[in-house]
Short mmCIF file of C-alpha atoms and ligand atoms in Angstrom, two decimals:
data_model
loop_
_atom_site.label_atom_id
_atom_site.label_comp_id
_atom_site.label_asym_id
_atom_site.label_seq_id
_atom_site.Cartn_x
_atom_site.Cartn_y
_atom_site.Cartn_z
CA MET D 499 -0.09 0.19 0.34
CA PHE D 500 2.84 2.68 0.98
CA PRO D 501 6.43 2.72 -0.46
CA SER D 502 8.16 -1.01 1.06
CA SER D 503 11.16 1.19 1.88
CA LEU D 504 12.05 3.70 4.47
CA THR D 505 14.45 6.67 3.43
CA LEU D 506 17.94 6.35 5.58
CA TYR D 507 18.53 9.97 6.60
CA ARG D 508 22.33 10.69 8.27
CA PRO D 509 22.56 14.06 9.50
CA PHE D 510 25.56 13.24 11.64
CA LEU D 511 27.71 12.85 8.40
CA SER D 512 28.91 16.71 9.12
CA GLY D 513 30.91 14.80 11.98
CA ARG D 514 30.18 17.78 14.33
CA TYR D 515 27.13 17.77 16.95
CA THR D 516 25.61 21.68 16.75
CA VAL D 517 22.40 23.51 18.38
CA SER D 518 21.50 24.84 15.80
CA ALA D 519 18.61 25.97 13.25
CA GLY D 520 19.43 23.85 10.65
CA LEU D 521 16.77 24.47 7.97
CA PHE D 522 16.26 23.38 4.87
CA ARG D 523 13.85 25.33 2.51
CA LEU D 524 11.20 22.59 1.62
CA GLY D 525 11.41 22.37 -2.10
CA VAL D 526 14.50 24.77 -2.64
CA GLN D 527 17.44 23.56 -0.88
CA PRO D 528 18.49 19.93 -1.10
CA VAL D 529 18.85 17.69 2.36
CA PRO D 530 22.77 16.79 1.92
CA PHE D 531 22.32 13.33 3.54
CA VAL D 532 19.81 11.42 2.37
CA GLY D 533 19.66 7.27 0.68
CA PRO D 534 22.27 5.14 1.28
CA GLN D 535 24.76 7.18 -0.78
CA ALA D 536 23.50 10.06 1.54
CA ALA D 537 22.76 11.75 -2.09
CA GLU D 538 21.67 15.64 -2.01
CA VAL D 539 18.20 15.48 -2.65
CA VAL D 540 15.42 18.46 -2.47
CA GLU D 541 12.27 17.34 -0.71
CA THR D 542 9.19 18.79 -1.41
CA HIS D 543 7.07 16.42 1.33
CA THR D 544 5.64 16.80 5.13
CA PHE D 545 4.20 13.64 5.17
CA ALA D 546 6.12 10.62 5.23
CA LEU D 547 4.08 7.47 4.67
CA ASP D 548 6.30 4.06 4.09
CA ASN D 549 6.20 0.57 5.26
CA THR D 550 6.56 1.69 8.98
CA TYR D 551 2.94 2.77 8.91
CA PRO D 552 1.14 -0.10 10.94
CA ALA D 553 4.26 1.06 13.57
CA PHE D 554 3.27 4.39 13.92
CA VAL D 555 -0.60 3.79 14.24
CA ALA D 556 -0.44 0.78 16.26
CA SER D 557 1.81 3.10 18.97
CA LYS D 558 -0.47 6.36 18.38
CA ALA D 559 -3.56 4.43 19.53
CA ALA D 560 -1.96 2.50 22.49
CA ALA D 561 -0.66 6.16 23.55
CA HIS D 562 -4.46 7.59 22.73
CA ALA D 563 -5.82 4.58 24.89
CA ARG D 564 -3.51 4.79 27.89
CA ALA D 565 -3.78 8.55 28.40
CA LEU D 566 -4.36 10.77 25.35
CA HIS D 567 -4.68 13.77 28.25
CA GLU D 568 -0.56 13.38 28.27
CA TYR D 569 0.12 13.51 24.69
CA ALA D 570 -2.01 15.96 23.36
CA GLY D 571 -3.46 19.42 24.85
CA GLU D 572 -4.44 22.89 23.57
CA ALA D 573 -3.01 25.97 24.89
CA GLY D 574 -4.52 29.71 23.92
CA LEU D 575 -5.00 27.97 20.14
CA THR D 576 -7.10 30.75 17.67
CA PRO D 577 -10.28 29.18 15.57
CA ALA D 578 -8.01 30.75 12.93
CA LEU D 579 -5.21 29.09 13.44
CA ARG D 580 -7.05 26.15 14.02
CA GLU D 581 -8.88 25.56 11.01
CA ALA D 582 -5.69 26.61 8.21
CA ALA D 583 -3.36 23.83 10.31
CA LEU D 584 -6.60 21.35 9.71
CA SER D 585 -7.32 22.64 6.06
CA PHE D 586 -4.11 22.09 5.37
CA LEU D 587 -3.41 18.66 7.34
CA ALA D 588 -6.52 17.45 5.04
CA HIS D 589 -5.37 18.47 1.89
CA THR D 590 -1.54 17.38 2.54
CA LEU D 591 -2.33 14.44 3.66
CA ALA D 592 -4.57 12.88 1.35
CA ALA D 593 -2.72 14.40 -1.39
CA GLN D 594 0.58 12.97 -0.24
CA SER D 595 -0.80 9.44 0.25
CA GLY D 596 -0.99 8.10 -2.20
CA GLY D 597 -4.27 7.48 -2.60
CA CYS D 598 -5.06 5.64 0.72
CA MET D 599 -6.37 8.84 1.91
CA THR D 600 -8.99 11.33 0.37
CA TRP D 601 -10.12 14.14 0.90
CA ASP D 602 -13.52 15.75 -0.26
CA GLY D 603 -13.47 18.92 1.74
CA GLN D 604 -16.12 16.91 4.89
CA HIS D 605 -15.29 13.51 4.38
CA PHE D 606 -11.64 12.51 5.04
CA GLY D 607 -11.40 8.86 4.53
CA ASN D 608 -8.47 6.57 5.02
CA ALA D 609 -8.17 2.81 3.00
CA ALA D 610 -5.51 1.91 4.88
CA LEU D 611 -7.74 2.11 8.59
CA GLY D 612 -10.67 2.20 6.77
CA TRP D 613 -12.96 4.61 8.74
CA THR D 614 -13.72 8.02 7.17
CA ALA D 615 -14.81 11.04 9.44
CA ALA D 616 -16.97 13.41 8.80
CA LEU D 617 -14.57 17.22 10.19
CA ASP D 618 -15.90 20.83 10.34
CA LEU D 619 -12.96 22.52 9.79
CA LYS D 620 -14.66 25.81 10.63
CA ARG D 621 -15.30 24.44 14.71
CA GLY D 622 -12.45 21.87 15.04
CA THR D 623 -15.10 19.11 15.31
CA LEU D 624 -15.55 15.43 14.30
CA ASP D 625 -19.19 14.68 13.78
CA SER D 626 -19.17 11.26 12.78
CA LEU D 627 -16.65 8.18 12.27
CA THR D 628 -17.95 5.24 10.71
CA GLN D 629 -15.40 2.65 10.50
CA ASP D 630 -14.82 -0.22 7.49
CA SER D 631 -12.34 -2.86 6.99
CA GLY D 632 -8.81 -2.01 5.54
CA PRO D 633 -5.81 -4.01 6.02
CA TYR D 634 -4.84 -2.00 9.53
CA SER D 635 -8.40 -1.58 10.75
CA ALA D 636 -8.08 -3.85 14.19
CA LEU D 637 -5.40 -1.43 15.17
CA VAL D 638 -8.32 2.02 15.91
CA ALA D 639 -11.72 -0.65 16.19
CA ASP D 640 -11.67 0.43 19.83
CA ILE D 641 -10.19 4.10 19.17
CA GLN D 642 -12.40 7.38 19.63
CA PRO D 643 -11.27 10.35 17.74
CA ILE D 644 -12.14 13.22 20.26
CA SER D 645 -12.05 16.23 17.39
CA ALA D 646 -10.59 16.88 13.53
CA PHE D 647 -7.37 17.88 14.74
CA ASP D 648 -6.93 14.08 17.13
CA PHE D 649 -8.67 12.11 13.98
CA LEU D 650 -6.14 14.01 11.48
CA ALA D 651 -3.46 13.52 13.91
CA LEU D 652 -4.28 9.61 14.19
CA ASN D 653 -4.05 9.13 10.46
CA ALA D 654 -0.50 10.82 10.02
CA PRO D 655 2.68 8.96 11.23
CA GLU D 656 4.48 12.76 12.32
CA ASP D 657 3.40 13.88 15.75
CA LEU D 658 2.20 17.70 15.47
CA ALA D 659 2.43 21.24 17.06
CA LEU D 660 1.09 24.09 16.41
CA LEU D 661 3.34 27.04 17.28
CA ALA D 662 1.36 30.69 17.51
CA ARG D 663 2.48 34.30 18.07
CA HIS D 664 0.65 37.21 19.56
CA PRO D 665 0.39 39.54 16.49
CA VAL D 666 -0.13 42.71 19.40
CA THR D 667 2.95 41.14 21.61
CA GLY D 668 4.44 39.25 19.51
CA ALA D 669 5.32 36.38 22.06
CA ASP D 670 5.10 33.41 21.13
CA PHE D 671 3.21 30.28 22.63
CA LEU D 672 2.96 26.66 21.79
CA ALA D 673 -0.71 26.43 20.87
CA ALA D 674 -1.39 22.96 20.20
CA VAL D 675 0.52 20.02 20.78
CA HIS D 676 -0.44 16.23 19.50
CA VAL D 677 2.99 14.44 20.02
CA MET D 678 2.57 10.45 20.93
CA SER D 679 6.24 9.67 19.89
CA PRO D 680 8.20 11.88 22.37
CA GLN D 681 11.86 11.15 22.40
CA HIS D 682 12.06 11.82 27.11
CA TRP D 683 10.18 14.92 27.00
CA ASP D 684 6.87 15.69 28.07
CA PRO D 685 4.39 17.56 25.94
CA ARG D 686 2.09 18.58 28.64
CA ASP D 687 5.62 20.47 29.81
CA LYS D 688 5.96 22.06 26.97
CA LEU D 689 2.38 23.65 25.38
CA GLY D 690 1.76 27.66 26.02
CA ARG D 691 5.09 27.89 26.69
CA ASP D 692 7.63 30.16 24.02
CA PHE D 693 10.47 28.96 22.11
CA ALA D 694 12.85 29.39 24.66
CA PHE D 695 11.34 27.82 27.42
CA VAL D 696 10.84 24.52 25.23
CA HIS D 697 14.05 24.45 24.13
CA ALA D 698 15.95 25.16 28.08
CA PRO D 699 16.38 21.78 28.83
CA VAL D 700 19.00 20.93 25.48
CA ALA D 701 22.45 21.52 26.70
CA GLY D 702 24.34 24.36 24.60
CA SER D 703 20.72 25.81 23.61
CA GLY D 704 21.69 29.33 24.83
CA PRO D 705 22.82 30.65 20.89
CA LEU D 706 19.94 29.09 19.53
CA ASN D 707 17.06 30.50 21.95
CA ALA D 708 18.72 34.08 21.83
CA THR D 709 17.65 33.59 17.88
CA ALA D 710 14.32 32.72 18.87
CA PRO D 711 12.02 35.68 17.69
CA ARG D 712 13.66 35.64 13.92
CA LEU D 713 13.73 32.26 14.02
CA ILE D 714 9.74 32.03 14.81
CA ASP D 715 9.19 34.92 12.13
CA ALA D 716 10.71 32.70 9.12
CA VAL D 717 8.95 30.08 10.13
CA ILE D 718 5.31 31.82 10.05
CA SER D 719 6.61 33.68 6.79
CA ARG D 720 9.16 32.23 5.07
CA GLY D 721 8.83 28.16 5.41
CA PRO D 722 7.37 25.45 4.99
CA PHE D 723 11.15 24.31 5.68
CA VAL D 724 12.45 20.30 6.92
CA ARG D 725 15.47 20.52 9.71
CA PHE D 726 16.73 16.93 11.63
CA ALA D 727 16.86 16.21 14.88
CA TRP D 728 19.34 13.29 15.84
CA GLY D 729 21.15 10.58 18.59
CA VAL D 730 21.01 7.27 19.41
CA ALA D 731 19.04 5.42 21.21
CA MET D 732 18.46 2.10 23.27
CA SER D 733 15.56 0.77 22.09
CA ASP D 734 13.48 1.04 19.00
CA ARG D 735 10.30 2.43 20.92
CA LEU D 736 8.67 5.40 19.82
CA ASP D 737 6.81 6.61 22.39
CA HIS D 738 9.22 7.40 24.88
CA HIS D 739 6.64 9.43 27.14
CA PRO D 740 8.38 10.11 30.18
CA ALA D 741 5.03 8.70 31.75
CA ALA D 742 4.97 5.98 29.40
CA PRO D 743 6.06 2.65 30.51
CA PRO D 744 10.13 2.21 30.43
CA ASP D 745 11.84 0.53 28.43
CA ALA D 746 15.66 -0.24 27.71
CA ASP D 747 16.51 3.02 26.53
CA ARG D 748 17.88 5.44 29.43
CA ALA D 749 17.47 3.04 31.41
CA ARG D 750 20.25 2.74 34.48
CA ALA D 751 20.50 -0.98 34.11
CA THR D 752 21.16 -0.64 30.69
CA ALA D 753 25.10 -1.43 28.94
CA PHE D 754 26.19 0.17 25.04
CA ASP D 755 25.56 -2.96 23.07
CA PRO D 756 25.84 -2.49 19.09
CA ASP D 757 22.92 -5.63 18.59
CA ARG D 758 20.67 -3.53 20.72
CA ALA D 759 21.80 -0.01 19.74
CA PHE D 760 19.55 2.61 17.42
CA LEU D 761 19.97 5.28 15.55
CA ARG D 762 17.22 7.79 16.14
CA VAL D 763 16.58 10.75 13.13
CA GLU D 764 13.70 12.81 13.87
CA ARG D 765 12.31 14.69 10.03
CA GLN D 766 10.86 18.01 11.47
CA THR D 767 8.59 20.44 9.14
CA LEU D 768 7.42 23.67 10.06
CA THR D 769 4.76 25.30 7.20
CA GLY D 770 3.84 29.02 7.99
CA PHE D 771 0.18 30.40 8.44
CA PRO D 772 1.16 33.95 7.79
CA ALA D 773 -2.87 34.94 8.22
CA ALA D 774 -3.15 33.02 11.26
CA HIS D 775 0.10 34.00 13.26
CA GLY D 776 1.33 30.58 13.00
CA ALA D 777 3.16 27.63 11.91
CA LEU D 778 2.64 23.40 12.31
CA PHE D 779 5.48 22.29 13.20
CA THR D 780 5.62 18.17 12.64
CA ILE D 781 8.28 15.53 13.80
CA ARG D 782 8.17 12.01 12.12
CA PRO D 783 10.99 9.47 13.75
CA TYR D 784 12.92 7.59 11.32
CA ILE D 785 14.46 4.65 14.17
CA TYR D 786 16.79 2.64 12.62
CA PRO D 787 19.36 -0.69 13.43
CA LEU D 788 22.46 1.49 14.49
CA ALA D 789 25.05 -1.13 12.97
CA ASP D 790 22.88 -0.91 9.56
CA ALA D 791 23.44 3.40 9.75
CA VAL D 792 27.22 2.84 9.95
CA ALA D 793 27.93 -0.14 7.91
CA ASP D 794 30.02 1.60 5.85
CA PRO D 795 33.87 2.96 7.94
CA VAL D 796 33.28 6.64 6.55
CA HIS D 797 30.17 6.70 8.82
CA ALA D 798 30.87 4.80 11.31
CA ARG D 799 34.26 7.94 11.78
CA ALA D 800 31.56 10.76 11.53
CA LEU D 801 29.42 9.68 13.89
CA ALA D 802 32.39 9.05 16.53
CA ALA D 803 33.41 12.45 15.27
CA ALA D 804 29.90 14.14 16.19
CA HIS D 805 30.18 12.23 19.62
CA ARG D 806 33.16 13.66 20.14
CA SER D 807 31.83 17.35 19.45
CA MET D 808 29.63 17.58 21.94
CA THR D 809 30.11 18.39 25.62
CA PRO D 810 29.84 16.60 28.81
CA ASP D 811 26.46 18.53 29.01
CA GLN D 812 25.00 17.89 25.92
CA VAL D 813 26.41 13.48 26.12
CA GLU D 814 24.03 13.87 29.78
CA TYR D 815 21.29 15.92 27.94
CA LYS D 816 21.70 13.37 24.95
CA GLY D 817 21.53 9.98 28.35
CA LEU D 818 24.15 8.90 26.30
CA THR D 819 26.93 9.79 29.74
CA ALA D 820 27.26 5.68 31.09
CA LEU D 821 27.37 4.36 26.86
CA LEU D 822 29.84 6.53 25.42
CA PRO D 823 32.78 5.00 26.20
CA GLY D 824 31.43 1.02 24.94
CA LEU D 825 29.67 3.19 21.85
CA LEU D 826 32.73 5.05 20.78
CA ALA D 827 34.86 2.29 21.31
CA TRP D 828 32.74 0.18 18.95
CA LEU D 829 32.43 2.68 15.95
CA ASP D 830 36.10 3.08 16.64
CA ASP D 831 36.70 -0.59 15.97
CA GLN D 832 33.75 -0.06 12.71
CA GLY D 833 35.19 2.61 11.24
CA LEU D 834 38.97 0.88 10.41
CA ASP D 835 38.76 0.58 7.04
CA GLY D 836 38.19 -3.23 5.93
CA ARG D 837 36.60 -4.12 8.59
CA ALA D 838 33.03 -2.64 7.24
CA GLY D 839 30.03 -4.77 8.37
CA ALA D 840 32.74 -5.99 11.72
CA ARG D 841 30.37 -6.45 14.73
C1 HEM X 1118 13.06 26.70 14.02
C2 HEM X 1118 11.85 25.92 14.64
C3 HEM X 1118 13.01 24.48 15.59
C4 HEM X 1118 14.45 24.72 15.89
C5 HEM X 1118 15.31 24.66 15.19
C6 HEM X 1118 14.19 23.71 16.73
C7 HEM X 1118 15.82 23.39 17.51
C8 HEM X 1118 16.37 22.09 18.20
C9 HEM X 1118 17.42 21.16 18.54
C10 HEM X 1118 18.41 21.99 17.81
C11 HEM X 1118 16.53 20.72 19.50
C12 HEM X 1118 17.95 20.10 20.00
C13 HEM X 1118 18.05 18.21 19.77
C14 HEM X 1118 19.08 17.54 20.31
O1 HEM X 1118 19.28 17.34 19.88
O2 HEM X 1118 18.39 16.53 21.21
C15 HEM X 1118 15.12 20.35 19.59
C16 HEM X 1118 15.06 20.13 20.76
C17 HEM X 1118 13.45 20.23 21.24
N1 HEM X 1118 12.60 20.73 20.19
FE1 HEM X 1118 13.21 22.40 19.10
N2 HEM X 1118 13.39 23.90 17.60
C18 HEM X 1118 12.11 23.52 16.34
C19 HEM X 1118 10.57 24.10 17.11
C20 HEM X 1118 10.32 22.94 17.61
C21 HEM X 1118 9.23 23.63 18.13
C22 HEM X 1118 8.05 23.34 17.38
C23 HEM X 1118 8.86 22.27 18.77
C24 HEM X 1118 7.47 22.34 19.95
C25 HEM X 1118 7.27 21.22 20.80
C26 HEM X 1118 9.72 21.53 19.27
C27 HEM X 1118 10.48 21.32 21.21
C28 HEM X 1118 11.40 20.33 21.25
C29 HEM X 1118 11.62 19.90 21.82
C30 HEM X 1118 10.16 19.15 23.11
C31 HEM X 1118 12.54 19.32 22.42
C32 HEM X 1118 13.44 18.59 23.26
C33 HEM X 1118 13.79 19.78 24.74
C34 HEM X 1118 14.01 18.52 25.81
O3 HEM X 1118 14.08 17.53 25.75
O4 HEM X 1118 12.92 18.72 26.65
N3 HEM X 1118 11.36 22.43 19.03
N4 HEM X 1118 15.00 21.30 18.92
#
């Protein structure tokens, strides 16, 4: 139903870890680390549907059933921004789904999940839901979406956030979150907060936060953009909400093991709605076995160099303090020429 291959992104190939904007203009500026050959590719899409789609839907359905309020909420969201974002979501998901999803201005259908909803974008409501059979309909059989935003978010692999800027004061704030695959942060802590508050826990985010007003302006009026974040994780679970049941990632007892290590890349897009004084932020995790991501010694050396460029605070922030010696020793071994693929 969807492309069977997962796009490989290796944003660490510069060999440096930076806490910086790293924005590429969608449709204009090539992303320089796409695919097995790390090619330069001009991307245009917001939503990426591939063979991992059922895993996203299953994870989102579990989070929804466990405690939706821990993952999703609104703070000062204006009807104008809500409508602009909903309209973009419905149109763009349908347009980028390869025919699986449809939107006629009133009804959003998803053949993979077998459901169709009548949505009122002005009021933000889900007025009716019909559930039929589809290849993955069992995953959402027990889910009752609560609004148009909730419903559309459940159809996308991407997590969603709406950032807003007050038209008079210029203050920015996070007006809505629907984040079901957070990497060790709690969406409730960020809701209603400004850019600098949201990013305060990130080690070395001072210079980035100082540029927040210019960044927010660019995001609302000069996008759309794509950017990437990356890190090594010790599990392939999507949902690392602090209140979700714990797993091996960032557990005190977890030692570095190359066979259980993953590269987690987050592809993030930003689409502005200037007339509605806000923007949509999407977050899509890609999780690759670490050994696959650095099978080429050149790539292993780049990942080692990028970790060596982190400050101790950054290593700590990334949850790697106990793992770093083992990770670097293994990467150095992988980086020896002629040892590609050796474990
Ligand atoms: C121009 C827009 C943005 C830029 C340049 C940016 C940049 C960054 C950077 C560099 C990091 C550190 C990543 C790492 O190495 O781990 C980060 C983390 C993060 N960003 Fe953003 N970001 C942007 C927008 C947003 C928005 C709109 C949200 C709203 C949900 C957000 C939420 C976060 C969160 C929650 C973290 C992790 C913070 C934590 O651990 O508590 N970012 N961001």
